[in-house]
mmCIF file with all atom_site columns, C-alpha atoms in Angstrom:
data_model
loop_
_atom_site.group_PDB
_atom_site.id
_atom_site.type_symbol
_atom_site.label_atom_id
_atom_site.label_alt_id
_atom_site.label_comp_id
_atom_site.label_asym_id
_atom_site.label_entity_id
_atom_site.label_seq_id
_atom_site.pdbx_PDB_ins_code
_atom_site.Cartn_x
_atom_site.Cartn_y
_atom_site.Cartn_z
_atom_site.occupancy
_atom_site.B_iso_or_equiv
_atom_site.pdbx_formal_charge
_atom_site.auth_seq_id
_atom_site.auth_comp_id
_atom_site.auth_asym_id
_atom_site.auth_atom_id
_atom_site.pdbx_PDB_model_num
ATOM 1   C CA . MET A 1 1   ? -22.944 2.204   26.433 1.00 0.00 ? 153 MET A CA 1
ATOM 2   C CA . VAL A 1 2   ? -19.536 0.982   25.327 1.00 0.00 ? 154 VAL A CA 1
ATOM 3   C CA . ASN A 1 3   ? -18.515 -2.651  24.914 1.00 0.00 ? 155 ASN A CA 1
ATOM 4   C CA . THR A 1 4   ? -15.099 -4.251  25.365 1.00 0.00 ? 156 THR A CA 1
ATOM 5   C CA . ASN A 1 5   ? -14.431 -4.223  21.586 1.00 0.00 ? 157 ASN A CA 1
ATOM 6   C CA . GLN A 1 6   ? -14.461 -0.395  21.678 1.00 0.00 ? 158 GLN A CA 1
ATOM 7   C CA . PHE A 1 7   ? -11.919 -0.028  24.532 1.00 0.00 ? 159 PHE A CA 1
ATOM 8   C CA . ARG A 1 8   ? -9.084  2.468   23.947 1.00 0.00 ? 160 ARG A CA 1
ATOM 9   C CA . ASN A 1 9   ? -6.260  3.593   26.236 1.00 0.00 ? 161 ASN A CA 1
ATOM 10  C CA . GLY A 1 10  ? -7.366  6.687   28.161 1.00 0.00 ? 162 GLY A CA 1
ATOM 11  C CA . MET A 1 11  ? -11.084 5.921   27.787 1.00 0.00 ? 163 MET A CA 1
ATOM 12  C CA . HIS A 1 12  ? -13.264 6.239   30.908 1.00 0.00 ? 164 HIS A CA 1
ATOM 13  C CA . ILE A 1 13  ? -15.883 3.695   31.966 1.00 0.00 ? 165 ILE A CA 1
ATOM 14  C CA . GLU A 1 14  ? -18.188 3.239   34.919 1.00 0.00 ? 166 GLU A CA 1
ATOM 15  C CA . HIS A 1 15  ? -17.448 -0.008  36.772 1.00 0.00 ? 167 HIS A CA 1
ATOM 16  C CA . ARG A 1 16  ? -18.255 -1.161  40.305 1.00 0.00 ? 168 ARG A CA 1
ATOM 17  C CA . GLY A 1 17  ? -20.032 2.127   41.055 1.00 0.00 ? 169 GLY A CA 1
ATOM 18  C CA . SER A 1 18  ? -17.128 4.464   40.259 1.00 0.00 ? 170 SER A CA 1
ATOM 19  C CA . VAL A 1 19  ? -15.285 5.984   37.304 1.00 0.00 ? 171 VAL A CA 1
ATOM 20  C CA . TRP A 1 20  ? -12.183 4.193   35.962 1.00 0.00 ? 172 TRP A CA 1
ATOM 21  C CA . ARG A 1 21  ? -9.658  5.164   33.274 1.00 0.00 ? 173 ARG A CA 1
ATOM 22  C CA . ILE A 1 22  ? -8.379  2.382   31.011 1.00 0.00 ? 174 ILE A CA 1
ATOM 23  C CA . VAL A 1 23  ? -4.586  2.501   31.343 1.00 0.00 ? 175 VAL A CA 1
ATOM 24  C CA . GLU A 1 24  ? -3.935  -0.619  29.213 1.00 0.00 ? 176 GLU A CA 1
ATOM 25  C CA . PHE A 1 25  ? -6.037  -3.279  27.566 1.00 0.00 ? 177 PHE A CA 1
ATOM 26  C CA . GLN A 1 26  ? -5.395  -6.430  25.595 1.00 0.00 ? 178 GLN A CA 1
ATOM 27  C CA . HIS A 1 27  ? -7.845  -8.589  23.619 1.00 0.00 ? 179 HIS A CA 1
ATOM 28  C CA . VAL A 1 28  ? -7.084  -12.264 24.196 1.00 0.00 ? 180 VAL A CA 1
ATOM 29  C CA . LYS A 1 29  ? -8.467  -15.102 22.059 1.00 0.00 ? 181 LYS A CA 1
ATOM 30  C CA . PRO A 1 30  ? -7.366  -18.390 23.592 1.00 0.00 ? 182 PRO A CA 1
ATOM 31  C CA . GLY A 1 31  ? -7.466  -21.543 21.507 1.00 0.00 ? 183 GLY A CA 1
ATOM 32  C CA . LYS A 1 32  ? -10.088 -23.014 23.797 1.00 0.00 ? 184 LYS A CA 1
ATOM 33  C CA . GLY A 1 33  ? -13.027 -21.065 25.229 1.00 0.00 ? 185 GLY A CA 1
ATOM 34  C CA . GLY A 1 34  ? -14.363 -17.561 24.583 1.00 0.00 ? 186 GLY A CA 1
ATOM 35  C CA . ALA A 1 35  ? -12.397 -14.396 23.977 1.00 0.00 ? 187 ALA A CA 1
ATOM 36  C CA . PHE A 1 36  ? -11.776 -11.971 26.828 1.00 0.00 ? 188 PHE A CA 1
ATOM 37  C CA . VAL A 1 37  ? -10.228 -8.574  27.477 1.00 0.00 ? 189 VAL A CA 1
ATOM 38  C CA . ARG A 1 38  ? -7.461  -8.133  30.060 1.00 0.00 ? 190 ARG A CA 1
ATOM 39  C CA . THR A 1 39  ? -7.289  -4.541  31.360 1.00 0.00 ? 191 THR A CA 1
ATOM 40  C CA . LYS A 1 40  ? -5.393  -2.324  33.750 1.00 0.00 ? 192 LYS A CA 1
ATOM 41  C CA . LEU A 1 41  ? -7.791  0.251   35.245 1.00 0.00 ? 193 LEU A CA 1
ATOM 42  C CA . LYS A 1 42  ? -7.124  3.349   37.385 1.00 0.00 ? 194 LYS A CA 1
ATOM 43  C CA . ASN A 1 43  ? -9.783  4.571   39.802 1.00 0.00 ? 195 ASN A CA 1
ATOM 44  C CA . LEU A 1 44  ? -10.168 8.351   39.474 1.00 0.00 ? 196 LEU A CA 1
ATOM 45  C CA . GLU A 1 45  ? -11.238 8.941   43.092 1.00 0.00 ? 197 GLU A CA 1
ATOM 46  C CA . SER A 1 46  ? -8.700  6.789   44.949 1.00 0.00 ? 198 SER A CA 1
ATOM 47  C CA . GLY A 1 47  ? -5.938  6.558   42.316 1.00 0.00 ? 199 GLY A CA 1
ATOM 48  C CA . ALA A 1 48  ? -5.758  2.772   42.806 1.00 0.00 ? 200 ALA A CA 1
ATOM 49  C CA . VAL A 1 49  ? -4.648  0.739   39.783 1.00 0.00 ? 201 VAL A CA 1
ATOM 50  C CA . VAL A 1 50  ? -6.176  -2.729  39.396 1.00 0.00 ? 202 VAL A CA 1
ATOM 51  C CA . GLU A 1 51  ? -6.045  -5.430  36.762 1.00 0.00 ? 203 GLU A CA 1
ATOM 52  C CA . ASP A 1 52  ? -9.395  -6.836  35.669 1.00 0.00 ? 204 ASP A CA 1
ATOM 53  C CA . THR A 1 53  ? -10.630 -9.288  33.063 1.00 0.00 ? 205 THR A CA 1
ATOM 54  C CA . PHE A 1 54  ? -13.904 -8.983  31.136 1.00 0.00 ? 206 PHE A CA 1
ATOM 55  C CA . ARG A 1 55  ? -15.684 -11.266 28.678 1.00 0.00 ? 207 ARG A CA 1
ATOM 56  C CA . ALA A 1 56  ? -15.596 -10.048 25.062 1.00 0.00 ? 208 ALA A CA 1
ATOM 57  C CA . GLY A 1 57  ? -18.694 -8.030  24.239 1.00 0.00 ? 209 GLY A CA 1
ATOM 58  C CA . GLU A 1 58  ? -19.452 -7.036  27.865 1.00 0.00 ? 210 GLU A CA 1
ATOM 59  C CA . LYS A 1 59  ? -21.049 -3.556  28.067 1.00 0.00 ? 211 LYS A CA 1
ATOM 60  C CA . PHE A 1 60  ? -20.323 -0.630  30.398 1.00 0.00 ? 212 PHE A CA 1
ATOM 61  C CA . PRO A 1 61  ? -21.821 2.861   30.793 1.00 0.00 ? 213 PRO A CA 1
ATOM 62  C CA . ARG A 1 62  ? -19.629 5.413   29.070 1.00 0.00 ? 214 ARG A CA 1
ATOM 63  C CA . VAL A 1 63  ? -18.558 8.456   31.096 1.00 0.00 ? 215 VAL A CA 1
ATOM 64  C CA . HIS A 1 64  ? -18.871 11.974  29.652 1.00 0.00 ? 216 HIS A CA 1
ATOM 65  C CA . THR A 1 65  ? -15.411 13.461  29.080 1.00 0.00 ? 217 THR A CA 1
ATOM 66  C CA . GLU A 1 66  ? -14.427 16.890  27.813 1.00 0.00 ? 218 GLU A CA 1
ATOM 67  C CA . VAL A 1 67  ? -11.082 18.347  26.701 1.00 0.00 ? 219 VAL A CA 1
ATOM 68  C CA . LYS A 1 68  ? -10.219 21.994  27.488 1.00 0.00 ? 220 LYS A CA 1
ATOM 69  C CA . SER A 1 69  ? -7.177  24.152  26.768 1.00 0.00 ? 221 SER A CA 1
ATOM 70  C CA . VAL A 1 70  ? -5.519  25.415  29.935 1.00 0.00 ? 222 VAL A CA 1
ATOM 71  C CA . GLN A 1 71  ? -2.342  27.305  30.721 1.00 0.00 ? 223 GLN A CA 1
ATOM 72  C CA . PHE A 1 72  ? 0.185   25.873  33.175 1.00 0.00 ? 224 PHE A CA 1
ATOM 73  C CA . LEU A 1 73  ? 1.008   28.627  35.663 1.00 0.00 ? 225 LEU A CA 1
ATOM 74  C CA . TYR A 1 74  ? 3.393   27.186  38.262 1.00 0.00 ? 226 TYR A CA 1
ATOM 75  C CA . ASP A 1 75  ? 4.252   24.225  40.483 1.00 0.00 ? 227 ASP A CA 1
ATOM 76  C CA . ASP A 1 76  ? 4.422   24.950  44.226 1.00 0.00 ? 228 ASP A CA 1
ATOM 77  C CA . GLY A 1 77  ? 5.785   21.536  45.235 1.00 0.00 ? 229 GLY A CA 1
ATOM 78  C CA . SER A 1 78  ? 2.489   19.981  46.337 1.00 0.00 ? 230 SER A CA 1
ATOM 79  C CA . ASP A 1 79  ? 0.104   21.232  43.623 1.00 0.00 ? 231 ASP A CA 1
ATOM 80  C CA . ALA A 1 80  ? 0.363   22.234  39.974 1.00 0.00 ? 232 ALA A CA 1
ATOM 81  C CA . HIS A 1 81  ? -1.655  25.382  39.197 1.00 0.00 ? 233 HIS A CA 1
ATOM 82  C CA . PHE A 1 82  ? -3.496  25.961  35.920 1.00 0.00 ? 234 PHE A CA 1
ATOM 83  C CA . MET A 1 83  ? -5.766  28.609  34.381 1.00 0.00 ? 235 MET A CA 1
ATOM 84  C CA . ASP A 1 84  ? -8.736  27.985  32.081 1.00 0.00 ? 236 ASP A CA 1
ATOM 85  C CA . GLN A 1 85  ? -8.068  30.034  28.921 1.00 0.00 ? 237 GLN A CA 1
ATOM 86  C CA . GLU A 1 86  ? -11.755 30.780  28.321 1.00 0.00 ? 238 GLU A CA 1
ATOM 87  C CA . THR A 1 87  ? -12.976 31.764  31.804 1.00 0.00 ? 239 THR A CA 1
ATOM 88  C CA . TYR A 1 88  ? -9.579  32.721  33.362 1.00 0.00 ? 240 TYR A CA 1
ATOM 89  C CA . GLU A 1 89  ? -10.544 30.583  36.350 1.00 0.00 ? 241 GLU A CA 1
ATOM 90  C CA . GLN A 1 90  ? -7.584  29.120  38.239 1.00 0.00 ? 242 GLN A CA 1
ATOM 91  C CA . PHE A 1 91  ? -7.455  25.625  39.738 1.00 0.00 ? 243 PHE A CA 1
ATOM 92  C CA . ALA A 1 92  ? -4.878  23.208  41.106 1.00 0.00 ? 244 ALA A CA 1
ATOM 93  C CA . LEU A 1 93  ? -4.200  19.497  40.599 1.00 0.00 ? 245 LEU A CA 1
ATOM 94  C CA . PRO A 1 94  ? -2.170  17.430  43.093 1.00 0.00 ? 246 PRO A CA 1
ATOM 95  C CA . ARG A 1 95  ? 1.441   17.168  41.895 1.00 0.00 ? 247 ARG A CA 1
ATOM 96  C CA . THR A 1 96  ? 1.421   13.374  42.352 1.00 0.00 ? 248 THR A CA 1
ATOM 97  C CA . GLU A 1 97  ? -1.313  13.030  39.674 1.00 0.00 ? 249 GLU A CA 1
ATOM 98  C CA . VAL A 1 98  ? 0.529   15.044  37.014 1.00 0.00 ? 250 VAL A CA 1
ATOM 99  C CA . ALA A 1 99  ? 4.207   14.470  37.919 1.00 0.00 ? 251 ALA A CA 1
ATOM 100 C CA . ASP A 1 100 ? 5.023   12.648  34.652 1.00 0.00 ? 252 ASP A CA 1
ATOM 101 C CA . GLU A 1 101 ? 3.555   15.441  32.510 1.00 0.00 ? 253 GLU A CA 1
ATOM 102 C CA . LEU A 1 102 ? 5.164   18.242  34.573 1.00 0.00 ? 254 LEU A CA 1
ATOM 103 C CA . ALA A 1 103 ? 8.606   17.024  33.500 1.00 0.00 ? 255 ALA A CA 1
ATOM 104 C CA . TYR A 1 104 ? 7.857   18.351  29.981 1.00 0.00 ? 256 TYR A CA 1
ATOM 105 C CA . MET A 1 105 ? 5.971   21.561  30.805 1.00 0.00 ? 257 MET A CA 1
ATOM 106 C CA . LEU A 1 106 ? 7.355   25.076  31.171 1.00 0.00 ? 258 LEU A CA 1
ATOM 107 C CA . PRO A 1 107 ? 5.397   27.767  33.044 1.00 0.00 ? 259 PRO A CA 1
ATOM 108 C CA . SER A 1 108 ? 2.878   29.552  30.768 1.00 0.00 ? 260 SER A CA 1
ATOM 109 C CA . SER A 1 109 ? 2.755   26.618  28.323 1.00 0.00 ? 261 SER A CA 1
ATOM 110 C CA . THR A 1 110 ? -0.636  25.511  26.982 1.00 0.00 ? 262 THR A CA 1
ATOM 111 C CA . VAL A 1 111 ? -1.843  21.942  27.546 1.00 0.00 ? 263 VAL A CA 1
ATOM 112 C CA . GLN A 1 112 ? -5.096  20.025  27.180 1.00 0.00 ? 264 GLN A CA 1
ATOM 113 C CA . ILE A 1 113 ? -6.879  18.956  30.361 1.00 0.00 ? 265 ILE A CA 1
ATOM 114 C CA . LEU A 1 114 ? -9.304  16.070  30.412 1.00 0.00 ? 266 LEU A CA 1
ATOM 115 C CA . GLN A 1 115 ? -12.445 16.651  32.469 1.00 0.00 ? 267 GLN A CA 1
ATOM 116 C CA . VAL A 1 116 ? -14.638 13.769  33.603 1.00 0.00 ? 268 VAL A CA 1
ATOM 117 C CA . ASN A 1 117 ? -18.148 14.776  34.645 1.00 0.00 ? 269 ASN A CA 1
ATOM 118 C CA . GLY A 1 118 ? -16.914 18.377  35.025 1.00 0.00 ? 270 GLY A CA 1
ATOM 119 C CA . LYS A 1 119 ? -13.917 17.564  37.278 1.00 0.00 ? 271 LYS A CA 1
ATOM 120 C CA . PRO A 1 120 ? -10.266 17.715  36.062 1.00 0.00 ? 272 PRO A CA 1
ATOM 121 C CA . SER A 1 121 ? -8.919  14.203  35.564 1.00 0.00 ? 273 SER A CA 1
ATOM 122 C CA . GLY A 1 122 ? -5.611  14.327  33.708 1.00 0.00 ? 274 GLY A CA 1
ATOM 123 C CA . LEU A 1 123 ? -3.386  16.186  31.255 1.00 0.00 ? 275 LEU A CA 1
ATOM 124 C CA . GLN A 1 124 ? -2.809  15.563  27.568 1.00 0.00 ? 276 GLN A CA 1
ATOM 125 C CA . LEU A 1 125 ? 0.457   16.941  26.277 1.00 0.00 ? 277 LEU A CA 1
ATOM 126 C CA . PRO A 1 126 ? 1.047   17.721  22.590 1.00 0.00 ? 278 PRO A CA 1
ATOM 127 C CA . ALA A 1 127 ? 2.789   15.118  20.416 1.00 0.00 ? 279 ALA A CA 1
ATOM 128 C CA . SER A 1 128 ? 6.026   17.092  20.649 1.00 0.00 ? 280 SER A CA 1
ATOM 129 C CA . VAL A 1 129 ? 7.404   19.823  22.890 1.00 0.00 ? 281 VAL A CA 1
ATOM 130 C CA . GLU A 1 130 ? 10.385  22.099  22.261 1.00 0.00 ? 282 GLU A CA 1
ATOM 131 C CA . LEU A 1 131 ? 12.837  22.347  25.168 1.00 0.00 ? 283 LEU A CA 1
ATOM 132 C CA . ALA A 1 132 ? 16.435  23.480  25.676 1.00 0.00 ? 284 ALA A CA 1
ATOM 133 C CA . VAL A 1 133 ? 19.191  21.096  26.772 1.00 0.00 ? 285 VAL A CA 1
ATOM 134 C CA . ALA A 1 134 ? 20.460  22.245  30.185 1.00 0.00 ? 286 ALA A CA 1
ATOM 135 C CA . GLU A 1 135 ? 23.138  19.623  30.790 1.00 0.00 ? 287 GLU A CA 1
ATOM 136 C CA . THR A 1 136 ? 24.833  16.884  28.759 1.00 0.00 ? 288 THR A CA 1
ATOM 137 C CA . GLU A 1 137 ? 28.299  15.576  28.002 1.00 0.00 ? 289 GLU A CA 1
ATOM 138 C CA . PRO A 1 138 ? 30.078  17.553  25.280 1.00 0.00 ? 290 PRO A CA 1
ATOM 139 C CA . GLY A 1 139 ? 30.088  16.103  21.780 1.00 0.00 ? 291 GLY A CA 1
ATOM 140 C CA . VAL A 1 140 ? 33.445  15.121  20.291 1.00 0.00 ? 292 VAL A CA 1
ATOM 141 C CA . ARG A 1 141 ? 34.340  15.778  16.649 1.00 0.00 ? 293 ARG A CA 1
ATOM 142 C CA . GLY A 1 142 ? 33.890  12.552  14.726 1.00 0.00 ? 294 GLY A CA 1
ATOM 143 C CA . ASP A 1 143 ? 31.033  11.246  16.909 1.00 0.00 ? 295 ASP A CA 1
ATOM 144 C CA . THR A 1 144 ? 28.823  10.316  13.984 1.00 0.00 ? 296 THR A CA 1
ATOM 145 C CA . VAL A 1 145 ? 28.148  6.651   14.719 1.00 0.00 ? 297 VAL A CA 1
ATOM 146 C CA . SER A 1 146 ? 24.449  6.074   14.204 1.00 0.00 ? 298 SER A CA 1
ATOM 147 C CA . ASN A 1 147 ? 22.153  5.016   17.061 1.00 0.00 ? 299 ASN A CA 1
ATOM 148 C CA . VAL A 1 148 ? 24.577  5.976   19.824 1.00 0.00 ? 300 VAL A CA 1
ATOM 149 C CA . THR A 1 149 ? 22.988  8.135   22.500 1.00 0.00 ? 301 THR A CA 1
ATOM 150 C CA . LYS A 1 150 ? 23.844  9.955   25.709 1.00 0.00 ? 302 LYS A CA 1
ATOM 151 C CA . PRO A 1 151 ? 21.610  11.243  28.528 1.00 0.00 ? 303 PRO A CA 1
ATOM 152 C CA . ALA A 1 152 ? 20.647  14.926  28.449 1.00 0.00 ? 304 ALA A CA 1
ATOM 153 C CA . THR A 1 153 ? 18.881  16.903  31.175 1.00 0.00 ? 305 THR A CA 1
ATOM 154 C CA . LEU A 1 154 ? 16.344  19.375  29.770 1.00 0.00 ? 306 LEU A CA 1
ATOM 155 C CA . GLU A 1 155 ? 15.471  22.813  31.178 1.00 0.00 ? 307 GLU A CA 1
ATOM 156 C CA . THR A 1 156 ? 12.446  21.289  32.971 1.00 0.00 ? 308 THR A CA 1
ATOM 157 C CA . GLY A 1 157 ? 14.545  18.598  34.686 1.00 0.00 ? 309 GLY A CA 1
ATOM 158 C CA . ALA A 1 158 ? 13.452  15.701  32.465 1.00 0.00 ? 310 ALA A CA 1
ATOM 159 C CA . VAL A 1 159 ? 16.183  13.338  31.245 1.00 0.00 ? 311 VAL A CA 1
ATOM 160 C CA . VAL A 1 160 ? 16.044  11.928  27.700 1.00 0.00 ? 312 VAL A CA 1
ATOM 161 C CA . GLN A 1 161 ? 18.488  10.038  25.506 1.00 0.00 ? 313 GLN A CA 1
ATOM 162 C CA . VAL A 1 162 ? 19.853  12.209  22.674 1.00 0.00 ? 314 VAL A CA 1
ATOM 163 C CA . PRO A 1 163 ? 22.334  11.627  19.811 1.00 0.00 ? 315 PRO A CA 1
ATOM 164 C CA . LEU A 1 164 ? 26.008  12.437  20.472 1.00 0.00 ? 316 LEU A CA 1
ATOM 165 C CA . PHE A 1 165 ? 25.959  15.652  18.386 1.00 0.00 ? 317 PHE A CA 1
ATOM 166 C CA . VAL A 1 166 ? 23.465  17.468  20.671 1.00 0.00 ? 318 VAL A CA 1
ATOM 167 C CA . ASP A 1 167 ? 25.163  20.094  22.907 1.00 0.00 ? 319 ASP A CA 1
ATOM 168 C CA . VAL A 1 168 ? 24.176  22.195  25.933 1.00 0.00 ? 320 VAL A CA 1
ATOM 169 C CA . GLY A 1 169 ? 21.933  25.155  25.015 1.00 0.00 ? 321 GLY A CA 1
ATOM 170 C CA . GLU A 1 170 ? 20.474  23.591  21.874 1.00 0.00 ? 322 GLU A CA 1
ATOM 171 C CA . ARG A 1 171 ? 16.692  23.412  21.531 1.00 0.00 ? 323 ARG A CA 1
ATOM 172 C CA . ILE A 1 172 ? 15.333  19.960  20.716 1.00 0.00 ? 324 ILE A CA 1
ATOM 173 C CA . LYS A 1 173 ? 11.927  18.434  20.038 1.00 0.00 ? 325 LYS A CA 1
ATOM 174 C CA . VAL A 1 174 ? 10.890  15.681  22.448 1.00 0.00 ? 326 VAL A CA 1
ATOM 175 C CA . ASP A 1 175 ? 7.913   13.288  22.429 1.00 0.00 ? 327 ASP A CA 1
ATOM 176 C CA . PRO A 1 176 ? 6.636   13.622  26.038 1.00 0.00 ? 328 PRO A CA 1
ATOM 177 C CA . ARG A 1 177 ? 4.497   10.479  25.885 1.00 0.00 ? 329 ARG A CA 1
ATOM 178 C CA . GLU A 1 178 ? 7.540   8.243   25.277 1.00 0.00 ? 330 GLU A CA 1
ATOM 179 C CA . ALA A 1 179 ? 10.292  10.527  26.698 1.00 0.00 ? 331 ALA A CA 1
ATOM 180 C CA . ARG A 1 180 ? 12.014  10.273  23.317 1.00 0.00 ? 332 ARG A CA 1
ATOM 181 C CA . TYR A 1 181 ? 14.198  12.648  21.294 1.00 0.00 ? 333 TYR A CA 1
ATOM 182 C CA . ILE A 1 182 ? 12.677  13.549  17.905 1.00 0.00 ? 334 ILE A CA 1
ATOM 183 C CA . SER A 1 183 ? 14.957  16.161  16.318 1.00 0.00 ? 335 SER A CA 1
ATOM 184 C CA . ARG A 1 184 ? 16.710  19.494  16.722 1.00 0.00 ? 336 ARG A CA 1
ATOM 185 C CA . ALA A 1 185 ? 14.291  22.423  16.831 1.00 0.00 ? 337 ALA A CA 1
#
């Protein structure tokens, strides 16, 4: 069992007879009355996102989750195909479920997949990925003003804001969770 004080983003709970992933949560302690937890939950079967409120201390059955290393093989437009690195078994996830993560993945890259009760549920990307800049405006000599950025399209198609000194062809480190430039690679 897990109670509302132990909620974390990405945690899975059983609620209303199905499995839900906690997208966001917020503990609220009003001046009058008892504390409560405001959450945004995503249903794993239907993909529906709902907002729900629970009393502080309410308990839910915890769902068994497992993390496995898989290799991203290719994206065929409707599905993203992966291979389990231990069993070499191939499987596909609908592109709509993993579209945000695909923007930072190159074919043959290794990612973590989250399995809920034995079924693939979502992807966990590393804290930083190294990608090449495919397109950006050229830097001009003397562009050293701090905190000024320009958009850059990466080799995977993702667009991130980068400092003015970054040029086409350079490899940069990006935080895929926040779509944020970290440094040159």
